[in-house]
Coordinates of C-alpha atoms and ligand atoms in Angstrom, one line a residue:
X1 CA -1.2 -31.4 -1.3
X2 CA -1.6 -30.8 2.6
X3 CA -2.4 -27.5 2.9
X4 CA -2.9 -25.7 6.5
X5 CA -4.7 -22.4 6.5
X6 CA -4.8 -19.8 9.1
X7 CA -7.6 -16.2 8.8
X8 CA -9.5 -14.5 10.7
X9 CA -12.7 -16.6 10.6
X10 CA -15.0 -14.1 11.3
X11 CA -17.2 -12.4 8.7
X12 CA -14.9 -10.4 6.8
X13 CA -13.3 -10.5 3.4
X14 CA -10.4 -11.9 4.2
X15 CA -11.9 -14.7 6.0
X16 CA -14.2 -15.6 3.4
X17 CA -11.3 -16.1 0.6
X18 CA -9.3 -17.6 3.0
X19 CA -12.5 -19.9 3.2
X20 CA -14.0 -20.5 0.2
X21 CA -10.2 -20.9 -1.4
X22 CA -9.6 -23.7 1.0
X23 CA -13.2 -25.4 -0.1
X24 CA -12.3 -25.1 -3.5
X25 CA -8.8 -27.1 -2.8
X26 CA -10.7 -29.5 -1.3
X27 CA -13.2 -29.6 -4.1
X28 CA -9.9 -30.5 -6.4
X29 CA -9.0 -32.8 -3.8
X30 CA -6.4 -31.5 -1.5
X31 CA -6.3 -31.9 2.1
X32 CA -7.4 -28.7 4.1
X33 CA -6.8 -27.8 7.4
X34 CA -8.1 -24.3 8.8
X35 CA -6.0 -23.6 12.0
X36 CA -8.3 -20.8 13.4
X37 CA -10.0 -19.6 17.0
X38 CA -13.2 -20.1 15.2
X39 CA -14.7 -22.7 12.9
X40 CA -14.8 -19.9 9.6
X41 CA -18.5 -18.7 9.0
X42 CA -18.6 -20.4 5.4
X43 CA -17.7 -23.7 6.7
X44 CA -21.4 -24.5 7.9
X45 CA -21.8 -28.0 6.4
X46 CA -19.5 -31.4 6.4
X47 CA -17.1 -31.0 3.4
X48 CA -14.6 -33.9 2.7
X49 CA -10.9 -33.1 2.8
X50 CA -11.5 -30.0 5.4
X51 CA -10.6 -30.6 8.8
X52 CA -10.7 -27.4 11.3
X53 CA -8.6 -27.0 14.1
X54 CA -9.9 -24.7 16.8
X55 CA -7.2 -22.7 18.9
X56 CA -7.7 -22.5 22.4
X57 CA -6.3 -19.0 23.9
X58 CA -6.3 -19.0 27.4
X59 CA -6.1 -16.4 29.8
X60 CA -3.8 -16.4 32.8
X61 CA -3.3 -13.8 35.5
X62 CA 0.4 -13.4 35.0
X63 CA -0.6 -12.1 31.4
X64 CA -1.4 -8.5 30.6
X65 CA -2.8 -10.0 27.1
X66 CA -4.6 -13.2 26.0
X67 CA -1.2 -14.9 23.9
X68 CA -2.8 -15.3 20.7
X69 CA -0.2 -15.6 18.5
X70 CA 1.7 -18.0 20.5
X71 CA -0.9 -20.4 21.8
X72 CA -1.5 -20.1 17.3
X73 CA 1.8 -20.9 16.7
X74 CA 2.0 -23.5 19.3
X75 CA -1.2 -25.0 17.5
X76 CA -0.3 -24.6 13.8
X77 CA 3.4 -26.3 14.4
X78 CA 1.6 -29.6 15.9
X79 CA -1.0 -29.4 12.7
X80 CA 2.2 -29.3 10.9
X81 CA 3.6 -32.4 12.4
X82 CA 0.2 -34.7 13.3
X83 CA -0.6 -34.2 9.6
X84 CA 2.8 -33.7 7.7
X85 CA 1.5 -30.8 5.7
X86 CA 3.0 -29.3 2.8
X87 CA 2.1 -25.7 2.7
X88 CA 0.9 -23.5 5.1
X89 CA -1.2 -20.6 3.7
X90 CA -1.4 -17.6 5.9
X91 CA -3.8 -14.6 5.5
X92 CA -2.7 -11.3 7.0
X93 CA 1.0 -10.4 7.0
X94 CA 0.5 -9.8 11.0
X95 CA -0.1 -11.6 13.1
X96 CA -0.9 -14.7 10.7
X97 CA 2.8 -14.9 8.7
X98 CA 4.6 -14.4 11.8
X99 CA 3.0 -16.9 13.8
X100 CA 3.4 -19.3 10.3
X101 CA 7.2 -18.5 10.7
X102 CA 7.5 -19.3 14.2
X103 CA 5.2 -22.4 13.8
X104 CA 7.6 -23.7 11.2
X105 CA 10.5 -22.9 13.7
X106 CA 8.7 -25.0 16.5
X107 CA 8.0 -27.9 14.3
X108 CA 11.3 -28.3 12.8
X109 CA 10.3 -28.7 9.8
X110 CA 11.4 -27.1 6.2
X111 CA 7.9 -26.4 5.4
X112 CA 6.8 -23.3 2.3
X113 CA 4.8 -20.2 3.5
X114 CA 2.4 -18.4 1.3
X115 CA 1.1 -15.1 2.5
X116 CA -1.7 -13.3 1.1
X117 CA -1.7 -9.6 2.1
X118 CA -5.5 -8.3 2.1
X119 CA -5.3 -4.5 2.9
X120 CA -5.6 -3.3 6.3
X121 CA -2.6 -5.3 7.0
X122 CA -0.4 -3.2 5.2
X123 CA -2.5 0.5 4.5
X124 CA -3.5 0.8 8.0
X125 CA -1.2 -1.0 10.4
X126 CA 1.8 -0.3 8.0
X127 CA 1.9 3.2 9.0
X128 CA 2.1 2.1 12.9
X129 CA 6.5 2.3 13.7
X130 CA 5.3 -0.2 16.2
X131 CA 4.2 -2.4 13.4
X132 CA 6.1 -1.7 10.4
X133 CA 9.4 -4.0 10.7
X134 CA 7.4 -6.9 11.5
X135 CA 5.3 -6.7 8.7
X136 CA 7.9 -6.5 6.8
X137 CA 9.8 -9.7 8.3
X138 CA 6.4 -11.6 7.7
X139 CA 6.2 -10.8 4.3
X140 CA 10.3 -11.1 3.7
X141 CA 10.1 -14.7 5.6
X142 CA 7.1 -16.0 3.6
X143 CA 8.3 -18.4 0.9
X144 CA 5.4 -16.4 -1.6
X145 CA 3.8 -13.6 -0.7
X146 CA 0.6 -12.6 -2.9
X147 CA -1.6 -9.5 -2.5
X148 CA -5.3 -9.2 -3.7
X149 CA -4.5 -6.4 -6.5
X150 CA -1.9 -4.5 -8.0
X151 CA -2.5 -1.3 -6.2
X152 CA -1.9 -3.6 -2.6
X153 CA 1.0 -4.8 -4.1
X154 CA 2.2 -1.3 -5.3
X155 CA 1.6 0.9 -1.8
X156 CA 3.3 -2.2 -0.3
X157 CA 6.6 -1.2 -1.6
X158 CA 5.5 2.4 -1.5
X159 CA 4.9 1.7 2.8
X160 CA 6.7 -1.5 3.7
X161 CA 9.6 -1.6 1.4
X162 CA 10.4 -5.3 1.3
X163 CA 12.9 -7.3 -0.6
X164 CA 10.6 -9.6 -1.6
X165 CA 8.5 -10.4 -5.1
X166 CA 4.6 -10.1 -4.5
X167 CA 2.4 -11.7 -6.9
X168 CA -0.7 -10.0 -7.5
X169 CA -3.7 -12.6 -7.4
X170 CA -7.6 -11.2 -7.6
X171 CA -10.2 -12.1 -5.4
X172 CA -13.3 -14.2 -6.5
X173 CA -16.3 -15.4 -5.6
X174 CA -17.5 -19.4 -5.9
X175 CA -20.3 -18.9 -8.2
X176 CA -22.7 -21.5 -6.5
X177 CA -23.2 -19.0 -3.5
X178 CA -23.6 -15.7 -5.9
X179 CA -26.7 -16.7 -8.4
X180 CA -28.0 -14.0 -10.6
X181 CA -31.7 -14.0 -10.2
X182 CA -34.4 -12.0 -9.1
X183 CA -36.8 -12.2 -5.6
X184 CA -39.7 -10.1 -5.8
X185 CA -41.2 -11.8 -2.4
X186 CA -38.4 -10.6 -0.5
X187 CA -38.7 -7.0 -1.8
X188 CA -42.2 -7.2 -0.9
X189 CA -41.5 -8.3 2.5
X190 CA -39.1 -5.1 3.1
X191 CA -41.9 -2.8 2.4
X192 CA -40.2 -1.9 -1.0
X193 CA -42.6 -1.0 -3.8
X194 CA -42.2 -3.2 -7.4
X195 CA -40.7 -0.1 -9.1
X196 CA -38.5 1.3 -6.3
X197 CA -34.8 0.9 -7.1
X198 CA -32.5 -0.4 -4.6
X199 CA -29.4 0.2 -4.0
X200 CA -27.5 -1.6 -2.0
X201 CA -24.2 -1.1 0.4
X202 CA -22.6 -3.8 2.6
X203 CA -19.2 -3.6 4.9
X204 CA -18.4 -3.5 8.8
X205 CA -19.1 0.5 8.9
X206 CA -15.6 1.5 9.2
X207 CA -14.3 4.6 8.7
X208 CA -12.1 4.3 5.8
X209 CA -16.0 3.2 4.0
X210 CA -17.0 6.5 3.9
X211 CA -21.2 5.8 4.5
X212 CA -21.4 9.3 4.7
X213 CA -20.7 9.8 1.0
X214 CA -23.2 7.0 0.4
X215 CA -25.9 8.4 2.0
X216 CA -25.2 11.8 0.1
X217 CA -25.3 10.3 -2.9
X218 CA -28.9 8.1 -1.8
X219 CA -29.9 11.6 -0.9
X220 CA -29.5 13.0 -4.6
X221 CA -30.9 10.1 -6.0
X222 CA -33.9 9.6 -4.2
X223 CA -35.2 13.5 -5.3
X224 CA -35.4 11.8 -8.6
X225 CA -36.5 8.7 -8.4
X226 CA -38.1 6.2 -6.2
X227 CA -35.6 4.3 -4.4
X228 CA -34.3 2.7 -0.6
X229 CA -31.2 2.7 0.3
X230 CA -30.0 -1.0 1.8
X231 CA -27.1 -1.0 4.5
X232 CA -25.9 -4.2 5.6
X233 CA -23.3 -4.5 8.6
X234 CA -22.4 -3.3 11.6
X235 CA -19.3 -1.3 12.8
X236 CA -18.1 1.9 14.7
X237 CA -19.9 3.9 12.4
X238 CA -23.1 2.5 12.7
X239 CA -24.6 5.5 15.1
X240 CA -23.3 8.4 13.5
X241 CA -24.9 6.7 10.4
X242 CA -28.4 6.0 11.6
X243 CA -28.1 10.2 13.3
X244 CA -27.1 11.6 9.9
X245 CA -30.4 9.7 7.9
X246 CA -32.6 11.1 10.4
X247 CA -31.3 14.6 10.2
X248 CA -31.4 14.2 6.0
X249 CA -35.0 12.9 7.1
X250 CA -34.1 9.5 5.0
X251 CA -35.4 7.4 7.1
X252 CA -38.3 5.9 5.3
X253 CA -35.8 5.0 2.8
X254 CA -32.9 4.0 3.8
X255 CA -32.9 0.4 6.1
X256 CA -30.2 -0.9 8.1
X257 CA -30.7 -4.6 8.0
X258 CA -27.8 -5.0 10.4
X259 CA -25.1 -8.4 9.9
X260 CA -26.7 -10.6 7.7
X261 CA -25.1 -14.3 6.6
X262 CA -27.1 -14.3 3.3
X263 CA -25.9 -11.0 1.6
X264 CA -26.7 -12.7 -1.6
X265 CA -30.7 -12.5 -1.4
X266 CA -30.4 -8.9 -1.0
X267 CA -28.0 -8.5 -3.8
X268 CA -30.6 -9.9 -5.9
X269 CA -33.2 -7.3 -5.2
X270 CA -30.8 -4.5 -5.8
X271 CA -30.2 -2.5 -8.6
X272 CA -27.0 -0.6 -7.8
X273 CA -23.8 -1.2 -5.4
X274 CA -22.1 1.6 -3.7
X275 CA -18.6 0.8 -2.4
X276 CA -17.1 4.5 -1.6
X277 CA -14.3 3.6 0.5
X278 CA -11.3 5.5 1.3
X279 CA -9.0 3.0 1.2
X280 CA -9.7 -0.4 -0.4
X281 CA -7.5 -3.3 -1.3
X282 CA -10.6 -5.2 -3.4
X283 CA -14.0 -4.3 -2.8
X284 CA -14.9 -8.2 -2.3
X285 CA -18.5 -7.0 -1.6
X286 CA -18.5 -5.2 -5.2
X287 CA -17.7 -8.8 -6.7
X288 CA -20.2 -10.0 -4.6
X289 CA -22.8 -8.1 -6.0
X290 CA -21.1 -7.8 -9.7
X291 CA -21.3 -11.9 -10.3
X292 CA -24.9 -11.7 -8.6
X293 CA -25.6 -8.9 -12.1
X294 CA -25.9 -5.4 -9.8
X295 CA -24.1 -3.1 -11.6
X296 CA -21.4 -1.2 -9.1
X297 CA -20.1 2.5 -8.4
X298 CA -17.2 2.9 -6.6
X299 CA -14.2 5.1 -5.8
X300 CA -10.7 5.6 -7.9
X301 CA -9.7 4.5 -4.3
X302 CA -7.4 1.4 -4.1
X303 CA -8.0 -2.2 -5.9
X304 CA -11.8 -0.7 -6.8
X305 CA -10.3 0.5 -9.8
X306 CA -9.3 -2.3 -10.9
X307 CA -12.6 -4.3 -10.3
X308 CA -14.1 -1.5 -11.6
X309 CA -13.5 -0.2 -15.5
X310 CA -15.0 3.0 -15.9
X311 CA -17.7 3.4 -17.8
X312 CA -18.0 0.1 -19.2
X313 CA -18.7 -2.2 -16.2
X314 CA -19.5 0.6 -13.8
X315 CA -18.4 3.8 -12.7
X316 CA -15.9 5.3 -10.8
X317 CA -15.8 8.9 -8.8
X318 CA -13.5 10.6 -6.7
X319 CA -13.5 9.9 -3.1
X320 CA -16.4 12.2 -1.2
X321 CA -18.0 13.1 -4.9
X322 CA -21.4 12.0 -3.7
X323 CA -22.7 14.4 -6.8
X324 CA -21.3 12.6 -9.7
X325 CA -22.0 9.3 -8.2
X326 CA -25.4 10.6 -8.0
X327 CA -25.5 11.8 -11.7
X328 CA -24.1 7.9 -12.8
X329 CA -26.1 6.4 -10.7
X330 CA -29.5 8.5 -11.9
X331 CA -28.4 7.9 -15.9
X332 CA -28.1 4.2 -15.0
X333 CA -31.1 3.4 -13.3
X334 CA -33.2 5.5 -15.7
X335 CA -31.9 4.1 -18.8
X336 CA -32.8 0.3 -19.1
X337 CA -31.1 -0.1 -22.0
X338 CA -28.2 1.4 -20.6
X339 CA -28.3 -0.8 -17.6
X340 CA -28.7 -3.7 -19.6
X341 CA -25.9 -3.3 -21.4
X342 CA -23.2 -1.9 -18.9
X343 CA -24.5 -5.2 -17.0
X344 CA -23.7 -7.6 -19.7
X345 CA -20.4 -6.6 -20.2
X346 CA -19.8 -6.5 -16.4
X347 CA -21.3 -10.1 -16.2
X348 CA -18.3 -11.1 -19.1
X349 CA -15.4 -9.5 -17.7
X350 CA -16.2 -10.9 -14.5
X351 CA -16.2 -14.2 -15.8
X352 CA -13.3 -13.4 -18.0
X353 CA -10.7 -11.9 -15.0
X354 CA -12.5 -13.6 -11.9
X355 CA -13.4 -16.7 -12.0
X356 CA -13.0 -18.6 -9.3
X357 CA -11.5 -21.4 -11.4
X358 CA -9.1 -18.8 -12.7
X359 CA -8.3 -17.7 -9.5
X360 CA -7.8 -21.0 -8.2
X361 CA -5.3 -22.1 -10.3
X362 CA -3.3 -19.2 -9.9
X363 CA -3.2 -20.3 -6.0
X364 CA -2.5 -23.9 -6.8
X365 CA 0.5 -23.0 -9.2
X366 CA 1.8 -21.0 -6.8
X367 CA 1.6 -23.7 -4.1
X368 CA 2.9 -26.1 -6.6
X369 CA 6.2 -24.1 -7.2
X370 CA 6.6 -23.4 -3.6
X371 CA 6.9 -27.1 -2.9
X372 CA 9.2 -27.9 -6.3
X373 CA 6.5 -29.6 -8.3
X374 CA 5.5 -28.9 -11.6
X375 CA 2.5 -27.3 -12.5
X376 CA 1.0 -29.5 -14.6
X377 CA 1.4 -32.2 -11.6
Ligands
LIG1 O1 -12.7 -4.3 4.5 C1 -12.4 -4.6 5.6 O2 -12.3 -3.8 6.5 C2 -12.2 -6.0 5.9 C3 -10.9 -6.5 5.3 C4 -10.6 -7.9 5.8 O3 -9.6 -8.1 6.4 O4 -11.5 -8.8 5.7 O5 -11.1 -6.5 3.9 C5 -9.9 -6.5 3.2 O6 -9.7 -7.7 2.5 C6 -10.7 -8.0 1.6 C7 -10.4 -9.4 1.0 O7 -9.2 -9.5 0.3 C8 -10.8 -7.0 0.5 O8 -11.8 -7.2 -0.5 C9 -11.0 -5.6 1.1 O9 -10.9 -4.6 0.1 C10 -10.0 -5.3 2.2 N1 -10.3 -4.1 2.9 C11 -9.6 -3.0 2.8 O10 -8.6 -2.8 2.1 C12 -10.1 -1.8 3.6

């Protein structure tokens, strides 16, 4: 299959499994093509099958705005034609589904539309009036419409109401990128003691994370054992962050290692993931961490509960209870037995339910019965 793919190509969930799905098509020899204003951050080495297509967005003094989404459009419907694809995959009902739908409109061409819904696209944005009828014409238009967990596809009904199937398909991780082992140099070269425990956070310091329940929880457990807190990212949040660990008088213990590309390194020195967000489709970064053998805590918020099973894999609090994530994560960390075996049960259901193999052929049988061929093609 030709398959055109459209994300946000900066570092950022969605981005990266708009990525690293497109790699593995290519990998099972389909023809990519990643129609975005950026070459995507995981695409930093020559892969066959994958072409990128940057597009240009220029400015003009009779516009108020750059036009993003049309000069996108504009680009994805002469993709469409130059290369003949046969699918178009678009990530983010808005702006990415409309601009698919227009695209096809431009190129004259009966081309399928998948869109994968990742969140923020419909529990943020699809509370904004301004926003809400589009969304739902994006996903309504889309030939296949797929969202990253059940709960997305649930509060979609609940906030967008559209007459449209969704087809829930998990996130994964390529398991190449995500090793399990264990780097006591790099520890060392953080100033973290051999039997320190590390616990480890990473997002873009948005609200809806909730850092401040992470550090009171880092707080709690660092009276009882030795530890350092790792926060990776950068966001709006960042300040207040950094102001609330000095004023808790955390900050010998707690490091802000700012954006970094090789989250997976530090995953392997850490002991714990915290992923205490408000609102979360996934929790890619719990996967992340999960496949690398960090056992996670998380909130009953969202898709984490379904990454998450309670008390077998990991363990899940209420939003803003910083005390019993504290208590799990104390019982955890000072119980290696306990550790070891939450972790090898997390280690089998992640191969079990995520797989990236799994995962994949869910998106290929989908594509497959968008275009009318059978699945065993
Ligand atoms: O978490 C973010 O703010 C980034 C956002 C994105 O668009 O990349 O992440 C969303 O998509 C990820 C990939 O499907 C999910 O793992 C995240 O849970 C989801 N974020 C939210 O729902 C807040």
């Amino acid at each position: 299959m030709k398959i055109g793919i459209t994300c946000y190509p900066s570092i950022g969930g969605s981005g990266v499994i708009a990525t690293e799905l497109g790699i593995l098509m290519a990998e099972r020899g389909h023809e990519v093509h990643f129609i975005t204003s950026n070459m995507p951050f995981r695409l930093n080495k020559p892969i066959p099958n994958i072409t990128f297509h940057q597009v240009d967005v220029n400015q003009y003094a009779v516009f108020q705005y750059p036009p993003y989404d049309i000069s996108l459009s504009t680009k994805i419907a002469n993709v469409i034609n130059e290369y003949d694809l046969d699918v178009l995959h678009m990530h983010y009902a808005i702006p990415h589904a409309i601009c698919g739908i227009l695209a096809r409109q431009m190129s004259g061409k009966d081309i399928k539309i998948m869109t994968t819904l990742h969140g923020t696209d419909i529990t943020v944005l699809g509370y904004d009036h301004a926003l809400r009828n589009a969304i739902k014409f994006g996903i309504e238009q889309s030939d296949v419409v797929t969202s990253v967990s059940q709960s997305l596809k649930e509060e979609t009904y609940d906030i967008i109401k559209p007459n449209k199937d969704i087809v829930p398909i998990y996130n994964f991780v390529r398991e190449s990128e995500f090793p399990t082992g264990y780097q006591p140099e790099l520890k060392t070269s953080y100033g973290i003691a051999e039997d320190e425990k590390v616990i480890i956070h990473v997002s873009n310091f948005r609200k809806v994370k909730r850092i401040d329940t992470i550090i009171d929880t880092f707080k709690l457990i660092r009276q009882e054992m030795k530890s350092k807190l790792l926060l990776i990212g950068d966001g709006p949040e960042l300040l207040d962050m950094r102001e609330k660990v000095r004023e808790l008088q955390l900050q010998d213990d707690v490091l802000f290692l700012g954006k970094q590309d090789c989250v997976s390194n530090f995953y392997q020195i850490s002991d714990l993931v915290l992923l205490m967000s408000e609102k979360e489709s996934f929790g890619l970064t719990l996967l992340e961490a999960m496949t690398t053998g960090v056992v996670p805590i998380g909130t009953y918020a969202g898709g984490i509960k379904e990454v998450i099973k309670h008390g077998e894999t990991g363990y899940l609090v209420d939003i803003g209870d910083s005390q019993h994530a504290a208590e799990y994560a104390i019982k955890l960390l000072s119980n290696p037995q306990l550790y070891k075996q939450m972790q090898q049960r997390m280690l089998t259901d992640v191969q079990q339910r995520f797989h990236s193999s799994i995962i994949a052929d869910q998106y290929e049988d989908q594509y497959r019965q968008m275009i009318g061929e059978s699945n065993d093609a």
